[in-house]
JSON list of C-alpha atoms in Angstrom, two decimals:
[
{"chain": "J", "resi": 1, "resn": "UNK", "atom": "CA", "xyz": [77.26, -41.43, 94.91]},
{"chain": "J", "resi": 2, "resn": "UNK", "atom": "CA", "xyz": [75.99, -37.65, 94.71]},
{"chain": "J", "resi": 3, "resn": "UNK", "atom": "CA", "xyz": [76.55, -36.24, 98.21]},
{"chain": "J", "resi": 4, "resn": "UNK", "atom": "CA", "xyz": [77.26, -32.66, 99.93]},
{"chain": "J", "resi": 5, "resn": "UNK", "atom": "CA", "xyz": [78.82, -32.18, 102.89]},
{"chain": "J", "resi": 6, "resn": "UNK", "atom": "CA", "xyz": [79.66, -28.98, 104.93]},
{"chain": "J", "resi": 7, "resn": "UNK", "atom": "CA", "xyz": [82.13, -28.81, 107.23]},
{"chain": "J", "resi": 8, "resn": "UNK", "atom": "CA", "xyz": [81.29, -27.28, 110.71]},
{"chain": "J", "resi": 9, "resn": "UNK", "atom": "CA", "xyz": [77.41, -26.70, 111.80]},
{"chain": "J", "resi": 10, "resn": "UNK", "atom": "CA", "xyz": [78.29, -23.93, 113.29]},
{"chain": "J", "resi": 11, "resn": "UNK", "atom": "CA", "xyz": [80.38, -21.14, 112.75]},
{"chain": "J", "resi": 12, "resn": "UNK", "atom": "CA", "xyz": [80.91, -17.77, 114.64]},
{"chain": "J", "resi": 13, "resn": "UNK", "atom": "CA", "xyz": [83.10, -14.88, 113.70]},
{"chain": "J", "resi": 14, "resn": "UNK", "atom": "CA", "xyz": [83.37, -11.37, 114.56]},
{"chain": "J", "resi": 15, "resn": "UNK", "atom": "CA", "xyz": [81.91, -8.59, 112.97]},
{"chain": "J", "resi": 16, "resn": "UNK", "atom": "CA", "xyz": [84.55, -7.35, 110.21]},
{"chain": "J", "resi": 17, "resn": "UNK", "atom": "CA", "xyz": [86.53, -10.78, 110.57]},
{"chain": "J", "resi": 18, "resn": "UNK", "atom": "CA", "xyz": [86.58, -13.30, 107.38]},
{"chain": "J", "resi": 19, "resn": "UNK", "atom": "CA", "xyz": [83.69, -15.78, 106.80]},
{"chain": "J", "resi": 20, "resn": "UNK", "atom": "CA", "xyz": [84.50, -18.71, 105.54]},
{"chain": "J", "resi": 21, "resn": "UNK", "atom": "CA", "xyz": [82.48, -21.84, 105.36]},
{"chain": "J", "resi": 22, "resn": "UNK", "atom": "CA", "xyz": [83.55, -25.28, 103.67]},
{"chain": "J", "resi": 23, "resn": "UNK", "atom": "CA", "xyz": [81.60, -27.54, 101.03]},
{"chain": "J", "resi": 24, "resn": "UNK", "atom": "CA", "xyz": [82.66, -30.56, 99.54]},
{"chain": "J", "resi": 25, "resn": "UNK", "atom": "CA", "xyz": [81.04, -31.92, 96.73]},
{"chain": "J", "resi": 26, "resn": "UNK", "atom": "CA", "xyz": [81.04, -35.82, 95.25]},
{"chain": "J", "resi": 27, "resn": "UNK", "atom": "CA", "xyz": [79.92, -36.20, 92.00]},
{"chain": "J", "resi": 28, "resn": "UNK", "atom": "CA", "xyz": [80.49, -38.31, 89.34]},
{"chain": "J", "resi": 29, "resn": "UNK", "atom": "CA", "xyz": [79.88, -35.55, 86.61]},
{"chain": "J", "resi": 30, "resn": "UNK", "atom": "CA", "xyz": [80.84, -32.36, 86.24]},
{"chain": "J", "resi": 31, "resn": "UNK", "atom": "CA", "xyz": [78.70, -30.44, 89.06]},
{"chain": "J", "resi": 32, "resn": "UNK", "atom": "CA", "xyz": [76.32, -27.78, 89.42]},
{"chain": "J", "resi": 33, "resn": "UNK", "atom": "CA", "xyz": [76.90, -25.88, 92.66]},
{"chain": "J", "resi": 34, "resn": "UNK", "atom": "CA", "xyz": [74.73, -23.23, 94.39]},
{"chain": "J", "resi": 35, "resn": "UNK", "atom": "CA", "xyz": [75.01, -21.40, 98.12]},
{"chain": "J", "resi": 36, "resn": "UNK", "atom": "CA", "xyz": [71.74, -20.64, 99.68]},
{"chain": "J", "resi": 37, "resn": "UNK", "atom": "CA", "xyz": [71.37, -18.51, 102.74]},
{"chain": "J", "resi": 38, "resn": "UNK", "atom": "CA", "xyz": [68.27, -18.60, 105.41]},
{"chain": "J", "resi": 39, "resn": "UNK", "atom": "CA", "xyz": [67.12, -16.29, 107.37]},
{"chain": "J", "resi": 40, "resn": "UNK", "atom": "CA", "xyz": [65.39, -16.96, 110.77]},
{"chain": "J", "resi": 41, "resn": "UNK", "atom": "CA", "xyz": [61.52, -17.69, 109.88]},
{"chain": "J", "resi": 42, "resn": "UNK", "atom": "CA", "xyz": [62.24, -17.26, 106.37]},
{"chain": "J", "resi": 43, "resn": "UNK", "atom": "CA", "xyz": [62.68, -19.64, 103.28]},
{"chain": "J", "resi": 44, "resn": "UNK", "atom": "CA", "xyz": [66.21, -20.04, 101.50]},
{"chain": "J", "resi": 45, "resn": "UNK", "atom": "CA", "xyz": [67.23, -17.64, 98.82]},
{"chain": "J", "resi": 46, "resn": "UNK", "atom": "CA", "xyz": [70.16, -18.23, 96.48]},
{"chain": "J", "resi": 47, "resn": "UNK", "atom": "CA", "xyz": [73.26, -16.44, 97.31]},
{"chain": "J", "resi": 48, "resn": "UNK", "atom": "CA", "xyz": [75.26, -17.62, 94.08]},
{"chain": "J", "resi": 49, "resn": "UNK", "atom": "CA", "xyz": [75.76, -20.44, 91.96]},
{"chain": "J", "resi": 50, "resn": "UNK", "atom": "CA", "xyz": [78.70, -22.15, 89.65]},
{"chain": "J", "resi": 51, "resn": "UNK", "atom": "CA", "xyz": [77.52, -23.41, 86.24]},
{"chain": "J", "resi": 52, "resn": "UNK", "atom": "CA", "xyz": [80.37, -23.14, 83.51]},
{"chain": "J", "resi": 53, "resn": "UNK", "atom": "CA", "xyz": [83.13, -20.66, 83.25]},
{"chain": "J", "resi": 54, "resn": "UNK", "atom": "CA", "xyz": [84.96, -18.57, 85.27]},
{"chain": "J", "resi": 55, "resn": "UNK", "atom": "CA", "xyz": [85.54, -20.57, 88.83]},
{"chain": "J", "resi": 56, "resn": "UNK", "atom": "CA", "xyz": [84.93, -17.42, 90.98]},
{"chain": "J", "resi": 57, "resn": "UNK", "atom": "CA", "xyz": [81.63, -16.72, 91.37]},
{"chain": "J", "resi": 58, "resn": "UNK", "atom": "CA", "xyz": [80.26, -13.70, 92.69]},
{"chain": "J", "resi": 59, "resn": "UNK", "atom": "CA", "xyz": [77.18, -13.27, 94.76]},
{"chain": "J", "resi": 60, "resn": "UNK", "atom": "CA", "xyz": [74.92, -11.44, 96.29]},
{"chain": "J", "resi": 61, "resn": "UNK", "atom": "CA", "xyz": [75.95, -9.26, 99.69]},
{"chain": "J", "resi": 62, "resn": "UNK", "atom": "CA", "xyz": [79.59, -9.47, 98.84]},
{"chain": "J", "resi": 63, "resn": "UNK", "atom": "CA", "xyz": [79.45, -13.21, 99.09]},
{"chain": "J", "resi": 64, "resn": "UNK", "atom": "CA", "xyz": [81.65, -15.39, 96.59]},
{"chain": "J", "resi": 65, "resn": "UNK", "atom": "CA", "xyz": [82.57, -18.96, 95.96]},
{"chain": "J", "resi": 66, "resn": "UNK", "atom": "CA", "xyz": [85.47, -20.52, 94.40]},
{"chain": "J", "resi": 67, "resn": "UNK", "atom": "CA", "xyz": [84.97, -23.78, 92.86]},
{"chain": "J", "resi": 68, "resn": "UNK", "atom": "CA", "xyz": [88.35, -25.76, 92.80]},
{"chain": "J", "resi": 69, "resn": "UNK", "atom": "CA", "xyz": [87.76, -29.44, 91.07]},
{"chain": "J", "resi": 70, "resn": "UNK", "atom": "CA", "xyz": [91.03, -30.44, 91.91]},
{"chain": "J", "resi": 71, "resn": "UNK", "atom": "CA", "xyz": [89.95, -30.83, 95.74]},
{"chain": "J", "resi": 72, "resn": "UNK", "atom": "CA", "xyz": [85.86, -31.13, 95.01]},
{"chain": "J", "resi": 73, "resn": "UNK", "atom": "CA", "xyz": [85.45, -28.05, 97.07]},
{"chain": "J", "resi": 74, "resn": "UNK", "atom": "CA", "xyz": [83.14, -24.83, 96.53]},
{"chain": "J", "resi": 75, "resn": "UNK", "atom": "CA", "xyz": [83.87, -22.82, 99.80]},
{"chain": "J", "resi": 76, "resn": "UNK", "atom": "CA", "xyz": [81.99, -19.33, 100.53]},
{"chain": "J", "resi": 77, "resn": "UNK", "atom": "CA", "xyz": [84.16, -16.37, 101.52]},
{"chain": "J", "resi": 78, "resn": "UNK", "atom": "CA", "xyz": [83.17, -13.05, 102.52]},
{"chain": "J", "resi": 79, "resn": "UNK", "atom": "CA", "xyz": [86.83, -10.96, 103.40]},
{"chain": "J", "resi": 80, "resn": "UNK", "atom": "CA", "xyz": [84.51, -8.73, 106.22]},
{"chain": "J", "resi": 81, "resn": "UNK", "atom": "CA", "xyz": [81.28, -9.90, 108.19]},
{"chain": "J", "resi": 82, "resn": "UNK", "atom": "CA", "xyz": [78.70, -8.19, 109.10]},
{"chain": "J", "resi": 83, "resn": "UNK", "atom": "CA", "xyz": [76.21, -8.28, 111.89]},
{"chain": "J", "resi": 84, "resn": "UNK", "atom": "CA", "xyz": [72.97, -9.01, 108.83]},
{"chain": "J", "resi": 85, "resn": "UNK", "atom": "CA", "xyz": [75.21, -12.03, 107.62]},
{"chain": "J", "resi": 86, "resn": "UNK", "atom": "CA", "xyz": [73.85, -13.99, 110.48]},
{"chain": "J", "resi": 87, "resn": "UNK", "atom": "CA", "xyz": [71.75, -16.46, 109.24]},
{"chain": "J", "resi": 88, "resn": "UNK", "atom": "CA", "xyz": [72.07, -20.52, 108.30]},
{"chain": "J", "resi": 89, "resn": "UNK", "atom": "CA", "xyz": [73.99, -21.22, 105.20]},
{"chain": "J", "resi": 90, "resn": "UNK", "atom": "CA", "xyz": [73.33, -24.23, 102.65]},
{"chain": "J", "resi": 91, "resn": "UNK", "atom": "CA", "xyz": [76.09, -25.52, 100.06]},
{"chain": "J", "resi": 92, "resn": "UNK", "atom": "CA", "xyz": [73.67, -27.57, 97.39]},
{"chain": "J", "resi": 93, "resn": "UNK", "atom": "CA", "xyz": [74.57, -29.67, 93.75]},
{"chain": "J", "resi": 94, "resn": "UNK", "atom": "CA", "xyz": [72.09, -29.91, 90.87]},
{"chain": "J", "resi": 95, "resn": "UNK", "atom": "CA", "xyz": [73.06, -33.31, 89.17]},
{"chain": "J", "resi": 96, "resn": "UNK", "atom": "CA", "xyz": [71.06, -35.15, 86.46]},
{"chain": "J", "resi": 97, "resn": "UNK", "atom": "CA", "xyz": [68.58, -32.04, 87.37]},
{"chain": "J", "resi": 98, "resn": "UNK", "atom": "CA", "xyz": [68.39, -33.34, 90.96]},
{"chain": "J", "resi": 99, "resn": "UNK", "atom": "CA", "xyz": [68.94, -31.60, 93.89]},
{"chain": "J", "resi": 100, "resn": "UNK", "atom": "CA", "xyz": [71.38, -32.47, 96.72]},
{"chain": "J", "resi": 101, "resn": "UNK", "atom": "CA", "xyz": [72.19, -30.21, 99.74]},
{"chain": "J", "resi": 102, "resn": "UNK", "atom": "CA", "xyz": [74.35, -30.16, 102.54]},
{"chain": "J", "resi": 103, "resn": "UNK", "atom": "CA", "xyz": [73.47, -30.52, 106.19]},
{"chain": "J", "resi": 104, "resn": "UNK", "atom": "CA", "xyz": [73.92, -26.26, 106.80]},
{"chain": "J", "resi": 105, "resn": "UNK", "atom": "CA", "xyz": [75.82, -23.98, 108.23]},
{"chain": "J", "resi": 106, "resn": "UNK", "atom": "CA", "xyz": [74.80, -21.25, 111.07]},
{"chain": "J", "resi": 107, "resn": "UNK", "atom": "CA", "xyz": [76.78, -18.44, 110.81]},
{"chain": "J", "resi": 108, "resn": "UNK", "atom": "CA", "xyz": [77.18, -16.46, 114.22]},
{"chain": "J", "resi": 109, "resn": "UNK", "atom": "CA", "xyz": [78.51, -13.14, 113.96]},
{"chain": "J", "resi": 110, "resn": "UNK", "atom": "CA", "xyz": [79.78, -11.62, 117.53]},
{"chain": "J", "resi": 111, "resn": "UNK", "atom": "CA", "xyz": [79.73, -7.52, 117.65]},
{"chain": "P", "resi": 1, "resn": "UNK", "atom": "CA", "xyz": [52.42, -16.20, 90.60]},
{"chain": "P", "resi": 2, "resn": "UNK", "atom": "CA", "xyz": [56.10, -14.49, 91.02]},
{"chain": "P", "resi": 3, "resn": "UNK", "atom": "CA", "xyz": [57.32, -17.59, 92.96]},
{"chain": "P", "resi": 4, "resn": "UNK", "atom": "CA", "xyz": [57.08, -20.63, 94.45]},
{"chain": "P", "resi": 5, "resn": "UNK", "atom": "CA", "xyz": [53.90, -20.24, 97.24]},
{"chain": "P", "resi": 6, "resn": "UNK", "atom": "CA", "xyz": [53.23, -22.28, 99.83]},
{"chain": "P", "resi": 7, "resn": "UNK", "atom": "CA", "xyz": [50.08, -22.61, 102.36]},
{"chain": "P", "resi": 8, "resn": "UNK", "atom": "CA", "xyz": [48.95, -22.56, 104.30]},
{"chain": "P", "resi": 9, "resn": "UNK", "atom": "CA", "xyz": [51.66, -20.83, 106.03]},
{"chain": "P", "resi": 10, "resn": "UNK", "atom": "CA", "xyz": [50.98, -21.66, 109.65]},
{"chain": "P", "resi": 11, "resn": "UNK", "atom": "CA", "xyz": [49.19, -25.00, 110.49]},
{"chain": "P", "resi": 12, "resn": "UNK", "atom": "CA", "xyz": [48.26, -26.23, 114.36]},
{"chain": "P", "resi": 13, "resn": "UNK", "atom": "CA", "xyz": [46.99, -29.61, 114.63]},
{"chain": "P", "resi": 14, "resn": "UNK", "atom": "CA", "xyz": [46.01, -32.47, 116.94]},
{"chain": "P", "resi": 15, "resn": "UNK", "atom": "CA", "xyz": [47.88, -35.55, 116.87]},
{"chain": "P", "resi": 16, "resn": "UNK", "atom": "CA", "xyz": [46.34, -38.49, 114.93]},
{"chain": "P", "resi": 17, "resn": "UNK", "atom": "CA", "xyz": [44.83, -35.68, 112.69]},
{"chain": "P", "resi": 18, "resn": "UNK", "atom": "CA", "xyz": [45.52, -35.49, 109.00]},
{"chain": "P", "resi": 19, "resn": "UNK", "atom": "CA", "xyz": [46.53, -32.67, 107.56]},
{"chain": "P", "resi": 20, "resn": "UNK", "atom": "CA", "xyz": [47.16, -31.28, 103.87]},
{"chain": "P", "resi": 21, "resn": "UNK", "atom": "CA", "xyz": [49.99, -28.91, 102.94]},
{"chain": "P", "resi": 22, "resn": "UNK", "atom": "CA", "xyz": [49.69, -27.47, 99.65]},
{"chain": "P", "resi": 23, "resn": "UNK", "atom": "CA", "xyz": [52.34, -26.03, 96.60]},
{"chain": "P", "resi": 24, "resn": "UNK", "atom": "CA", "xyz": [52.17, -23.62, 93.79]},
{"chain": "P", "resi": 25, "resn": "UNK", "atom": "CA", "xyz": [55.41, -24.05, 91.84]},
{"chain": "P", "resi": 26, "resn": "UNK", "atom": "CA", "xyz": [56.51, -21.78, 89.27]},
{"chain": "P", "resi": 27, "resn": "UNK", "atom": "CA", "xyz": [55.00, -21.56, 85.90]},
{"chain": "P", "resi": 28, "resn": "UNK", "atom": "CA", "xyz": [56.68, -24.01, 83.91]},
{"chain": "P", "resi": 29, "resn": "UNK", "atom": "CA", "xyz": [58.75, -25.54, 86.11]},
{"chain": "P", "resi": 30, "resn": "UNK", "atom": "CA", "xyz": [59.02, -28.99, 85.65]},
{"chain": "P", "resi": 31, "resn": "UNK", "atom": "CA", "xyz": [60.55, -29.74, 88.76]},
{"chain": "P", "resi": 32, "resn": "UNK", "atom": "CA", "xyz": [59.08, -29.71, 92.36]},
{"chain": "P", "resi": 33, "resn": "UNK", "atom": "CA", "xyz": [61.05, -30.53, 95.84]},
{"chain": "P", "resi": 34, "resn": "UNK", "atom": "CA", "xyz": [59.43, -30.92, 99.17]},
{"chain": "P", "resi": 35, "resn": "UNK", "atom": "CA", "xyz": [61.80, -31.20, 102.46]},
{"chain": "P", "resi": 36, "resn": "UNK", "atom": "CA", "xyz": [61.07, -30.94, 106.03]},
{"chain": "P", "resi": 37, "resn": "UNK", "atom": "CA", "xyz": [63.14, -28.76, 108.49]},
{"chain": "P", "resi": 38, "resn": "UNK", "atom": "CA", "xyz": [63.07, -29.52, 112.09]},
{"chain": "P", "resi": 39, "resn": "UNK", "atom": "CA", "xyz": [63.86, -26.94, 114.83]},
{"chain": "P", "resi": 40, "resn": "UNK", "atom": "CA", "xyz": [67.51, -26.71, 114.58]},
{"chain": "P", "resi": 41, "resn": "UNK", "atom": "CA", "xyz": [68.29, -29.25, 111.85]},
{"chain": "P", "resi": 42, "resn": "UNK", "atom": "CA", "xyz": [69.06, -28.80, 108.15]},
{"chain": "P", "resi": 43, "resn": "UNK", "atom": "CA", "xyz": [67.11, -29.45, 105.24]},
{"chain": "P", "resi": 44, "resn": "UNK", "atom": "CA", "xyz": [65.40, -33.31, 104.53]},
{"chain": "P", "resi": 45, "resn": "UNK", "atom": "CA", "xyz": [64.95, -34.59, 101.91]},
{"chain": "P", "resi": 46, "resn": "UNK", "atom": "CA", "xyz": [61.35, -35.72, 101.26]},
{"chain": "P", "resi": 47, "resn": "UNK", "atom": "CA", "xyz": [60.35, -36.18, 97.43]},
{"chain": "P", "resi": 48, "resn": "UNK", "atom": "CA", "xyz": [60.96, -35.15, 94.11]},
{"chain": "P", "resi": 49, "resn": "UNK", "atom": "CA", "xyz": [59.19, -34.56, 91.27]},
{"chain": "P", "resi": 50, "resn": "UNK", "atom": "CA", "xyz": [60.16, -34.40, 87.42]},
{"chain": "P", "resi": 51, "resn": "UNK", "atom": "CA", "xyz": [57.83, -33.61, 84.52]},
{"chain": "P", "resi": 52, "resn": "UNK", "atom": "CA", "xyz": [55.55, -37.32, 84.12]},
{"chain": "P", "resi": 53, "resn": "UNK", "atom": "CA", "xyz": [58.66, -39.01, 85.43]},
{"chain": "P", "resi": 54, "resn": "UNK", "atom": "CA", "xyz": [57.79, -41.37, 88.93]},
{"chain": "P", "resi": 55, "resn": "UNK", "atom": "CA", "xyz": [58.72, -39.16, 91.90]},
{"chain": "P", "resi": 56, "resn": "UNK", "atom": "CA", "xyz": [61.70, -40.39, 93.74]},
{"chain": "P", "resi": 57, "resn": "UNK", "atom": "CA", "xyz": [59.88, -41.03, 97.16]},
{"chain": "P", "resi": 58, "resn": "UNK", "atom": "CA", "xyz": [63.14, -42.44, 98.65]},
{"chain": "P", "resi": 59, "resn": "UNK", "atom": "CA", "xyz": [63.19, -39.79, 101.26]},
{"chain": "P", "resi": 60, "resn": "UNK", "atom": "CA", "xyz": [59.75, -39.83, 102.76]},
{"chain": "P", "resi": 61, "resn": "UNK", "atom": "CA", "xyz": [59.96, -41.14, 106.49]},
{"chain": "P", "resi": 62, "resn": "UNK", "atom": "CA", "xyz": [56.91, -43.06, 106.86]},
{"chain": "P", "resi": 63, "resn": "UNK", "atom": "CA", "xyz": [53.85, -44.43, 104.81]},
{"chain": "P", "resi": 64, "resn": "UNK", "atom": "CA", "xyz": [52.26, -41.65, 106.56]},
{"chain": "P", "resi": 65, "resn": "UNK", "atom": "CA", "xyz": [53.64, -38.87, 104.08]},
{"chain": "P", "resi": 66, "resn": "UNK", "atom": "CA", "xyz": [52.26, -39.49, 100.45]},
{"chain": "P", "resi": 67, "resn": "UNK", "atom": "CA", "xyz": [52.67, -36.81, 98.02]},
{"chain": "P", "resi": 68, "resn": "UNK", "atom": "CA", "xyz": [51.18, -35.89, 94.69]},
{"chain": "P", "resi": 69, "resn": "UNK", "atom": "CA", "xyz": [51.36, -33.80, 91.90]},
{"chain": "P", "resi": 70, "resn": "UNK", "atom": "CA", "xyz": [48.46, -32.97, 89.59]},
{"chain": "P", "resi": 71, "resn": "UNK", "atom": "CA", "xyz": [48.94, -31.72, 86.12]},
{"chain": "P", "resi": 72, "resn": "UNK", "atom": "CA", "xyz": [52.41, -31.12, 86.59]},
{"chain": "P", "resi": 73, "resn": "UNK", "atom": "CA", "xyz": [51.92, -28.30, 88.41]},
{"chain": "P", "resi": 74, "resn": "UNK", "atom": "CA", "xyz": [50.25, -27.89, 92.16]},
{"chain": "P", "resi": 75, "resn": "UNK", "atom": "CA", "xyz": [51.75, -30.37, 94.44]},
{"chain": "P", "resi": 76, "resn": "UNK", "atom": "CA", "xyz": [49.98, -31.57, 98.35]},
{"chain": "P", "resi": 77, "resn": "UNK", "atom": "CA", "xyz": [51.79, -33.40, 100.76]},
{"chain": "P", "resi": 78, "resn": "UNK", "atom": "CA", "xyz": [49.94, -35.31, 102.85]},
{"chain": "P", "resi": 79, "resn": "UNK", "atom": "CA", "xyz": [50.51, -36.42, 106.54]},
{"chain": "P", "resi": 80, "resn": "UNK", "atom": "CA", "xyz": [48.50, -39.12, 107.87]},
{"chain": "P", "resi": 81, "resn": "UNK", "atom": "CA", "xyz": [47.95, -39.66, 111.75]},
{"chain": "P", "resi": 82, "resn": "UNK", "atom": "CA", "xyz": [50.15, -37.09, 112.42]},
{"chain": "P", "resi": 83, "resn": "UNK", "atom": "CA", "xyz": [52.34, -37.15, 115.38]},
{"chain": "P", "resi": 84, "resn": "UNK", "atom": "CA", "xyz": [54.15, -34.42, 117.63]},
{"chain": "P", "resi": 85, "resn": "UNK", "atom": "CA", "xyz": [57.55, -35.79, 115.40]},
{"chain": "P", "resi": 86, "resn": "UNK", "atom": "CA", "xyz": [55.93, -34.61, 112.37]},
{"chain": "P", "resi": 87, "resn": "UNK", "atom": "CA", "xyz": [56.13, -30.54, 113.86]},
{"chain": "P", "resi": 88, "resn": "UNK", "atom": "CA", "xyz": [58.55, -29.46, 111.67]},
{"chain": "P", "resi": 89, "resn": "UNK", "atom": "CA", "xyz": [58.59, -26.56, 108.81]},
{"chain": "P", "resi": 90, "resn": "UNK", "atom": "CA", "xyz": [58.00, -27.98, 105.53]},
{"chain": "P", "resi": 91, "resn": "UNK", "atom": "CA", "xyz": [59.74, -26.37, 102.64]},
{"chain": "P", "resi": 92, "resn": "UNK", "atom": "CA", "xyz": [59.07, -26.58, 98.67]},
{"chain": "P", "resi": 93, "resn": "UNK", "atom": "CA", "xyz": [61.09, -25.50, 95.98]},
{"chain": "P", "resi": 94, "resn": "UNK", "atom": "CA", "xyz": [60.56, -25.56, 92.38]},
{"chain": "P", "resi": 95, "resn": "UNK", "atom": "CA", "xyz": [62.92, -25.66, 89.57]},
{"chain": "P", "resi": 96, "resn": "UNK", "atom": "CA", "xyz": [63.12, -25.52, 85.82]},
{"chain": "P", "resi": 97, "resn": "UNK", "atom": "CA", "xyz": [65.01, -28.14, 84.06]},
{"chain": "P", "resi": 98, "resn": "UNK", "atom": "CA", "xyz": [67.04, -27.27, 81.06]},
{"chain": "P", "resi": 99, "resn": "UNK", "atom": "CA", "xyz": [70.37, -28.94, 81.60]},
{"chain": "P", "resi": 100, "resn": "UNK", "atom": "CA", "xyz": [72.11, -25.59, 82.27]},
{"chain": "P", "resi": 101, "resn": "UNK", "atom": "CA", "xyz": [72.00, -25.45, 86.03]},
{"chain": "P", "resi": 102, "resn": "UNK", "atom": "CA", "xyz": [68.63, -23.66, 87.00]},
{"chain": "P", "resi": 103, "resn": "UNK", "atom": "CA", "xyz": [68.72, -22.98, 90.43]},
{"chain": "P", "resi": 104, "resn": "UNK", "atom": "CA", "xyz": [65.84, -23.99, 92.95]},
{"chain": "P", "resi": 105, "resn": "UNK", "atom": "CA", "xyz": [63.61, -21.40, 93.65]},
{"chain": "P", "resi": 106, "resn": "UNK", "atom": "CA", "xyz": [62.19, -22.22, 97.28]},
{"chain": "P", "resi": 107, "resn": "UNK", "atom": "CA", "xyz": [58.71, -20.74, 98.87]},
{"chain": "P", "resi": 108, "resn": "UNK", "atom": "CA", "xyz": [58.67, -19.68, 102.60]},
{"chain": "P", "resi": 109, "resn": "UNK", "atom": "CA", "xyz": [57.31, -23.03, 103.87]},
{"chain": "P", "resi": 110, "resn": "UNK", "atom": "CA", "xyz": [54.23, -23.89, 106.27]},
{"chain": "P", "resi": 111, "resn": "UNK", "atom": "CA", "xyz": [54.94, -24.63, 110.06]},
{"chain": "P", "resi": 112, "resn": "UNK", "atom": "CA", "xyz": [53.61, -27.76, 111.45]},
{"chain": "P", "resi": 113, "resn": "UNK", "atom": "CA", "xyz": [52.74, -28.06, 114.56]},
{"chain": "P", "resi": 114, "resn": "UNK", "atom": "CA", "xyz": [51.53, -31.38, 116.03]},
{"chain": "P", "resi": 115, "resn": "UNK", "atom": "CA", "xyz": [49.61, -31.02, 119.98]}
]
C-alpha cells in the first residue's frame, strides 16, 4: 500500500536550534517525494521535492531533504531555525500520478 | 490564470443548506485534488480527478459530498444538507501529469462555516 507517515505532530525548537522533522514513505515503486509548508490562513506551497538524481535536495528558505531508500525516509533539515519557519509542515508522494500526504507537522519555534 | 483559484474564499452557511464550492485548476493540468482541513487537523483526502479517467471518490465522507469536473477543467464540490461537521477549509490542488514528478500546485482554499 502507498502511505506517508510523519513522525511527531508537533514539533518545537528554538530559534537558531536544528529543525528536523521525519517522513517515512511506503511505496511499492520508486517514489516521488515533495515537502510542503503552510502558513496560518494560507494554502500549502512546495518547499522542495525528490524526483531522480542527486538524493539531497535543496529547497526553498534553506530547507533540504535527504532521501535515503535504504530506510524509506525523506526527512527535512534546516541546521538553524528561525522565528518565520513557524508554520505546519506536510511530507507528500506522487505515485502512479497520485497524490498521498502525511498527517503534518507544526513546527513551533520558541525565541 | 497564474494558479490554481479557488472561491469563493469565505463561505457562512446555515445547517441543512447546500452549498457549492468552486475550482479553477491550472491550464492543462490534467489532474485535480480536493481535501478538507479541519481546525487543527491535517490534510483529507476527498477526491481525485485524472484526465476522462473515473475520479477515485474513495475519500469522500458522506453521500452528501459529490464532486464533478466539467471539461476537464473547472471542478465544484458539492455539500448537501450541510452540517456544523462539514466547517472545515476546503483545499484544491491541481497537477500536471507527465510521469516525471510534477508537483501539486494548491489554491488558498474556501472556509466553511456551518451555523
Amino acid at each position: 500500500a502507498q502511505s506517508v507517515t510523519q513522525l511527531g505532530s508537533h514539533v518545537s525548537v528554538s530559534e537558531g536550534a536544528l529543525v528536523l522533522l521525519r517522513c517515512n514513505y511506503s511505496s511499492s515503486v520508486p517514489p516521488y517525494l515533495f515537502w510542503y509548508v503552510q502558513y496560518p490562513n494560507q494554502g500549502l506551497q512546495l518547499l522542495l521535492k525528490y524526483t531522480t538524481g542527486a538524493t539531497l535536495v535543496k529547497g526553498i528558505n534553506g530547507f533540504e531533504a535527504e532521501f535515503k531508500k535504504s530506510e524509506t525516509s525523506f526527512h527535512l533539515t534546516k541546521p538553524s531555525a528561525h522565528m518565520s519557519d513557524a508554520a505546519e509542515y506536510f511530507c507528500a508522494m506522487n505515485n502512479f500520478n497520485k497524490f498521498y500526504f502525511g498527517s503534518g507537522t507544526k513546527l513551533n519555534v520558541k525565541p | 490564470g497564474a494558479g490554481v483559484s479557488q472561491s469563493p474564499s469565505n463561505k457562512v452557511t446555515e445547517k441543512g443548506k447546500d452549498v457549492e464550492l468552486r475550482c479553477d485548476p491550472i491550464s492543462g493540468h490534467t489532474a485535480l485534488y480536493w481535501y478538507r482541513q479541519s481546525l487543527g487537523q491535517g490534510l483529507e483526502f476527498l477526491i481525485y480527478f485524472q484526465g476522462n479517467s473515473a475520479p477515485d471518490k474513495s475519500g469522500l465522507p458522506s453521500d452528501r459530498f459529490s464532486a464533478e469536473r466539467t471539461g476537464g477543467s473547472v471542478s465544484t464540490l458539492t455539500i448537501q444538507r450541510t452540517q456544523q461537521e462539514d466547517s472545515a477549509v476546503y483545499l484544491c490542488a491541481s497537477s500536471y501529469v507527465s510521469g516525471q514528478g510534477s508537483e501539486a500546485f494548491f489554491g488558498q482554499g474556501t472556509r466553511l462555516t456551518v451555523v
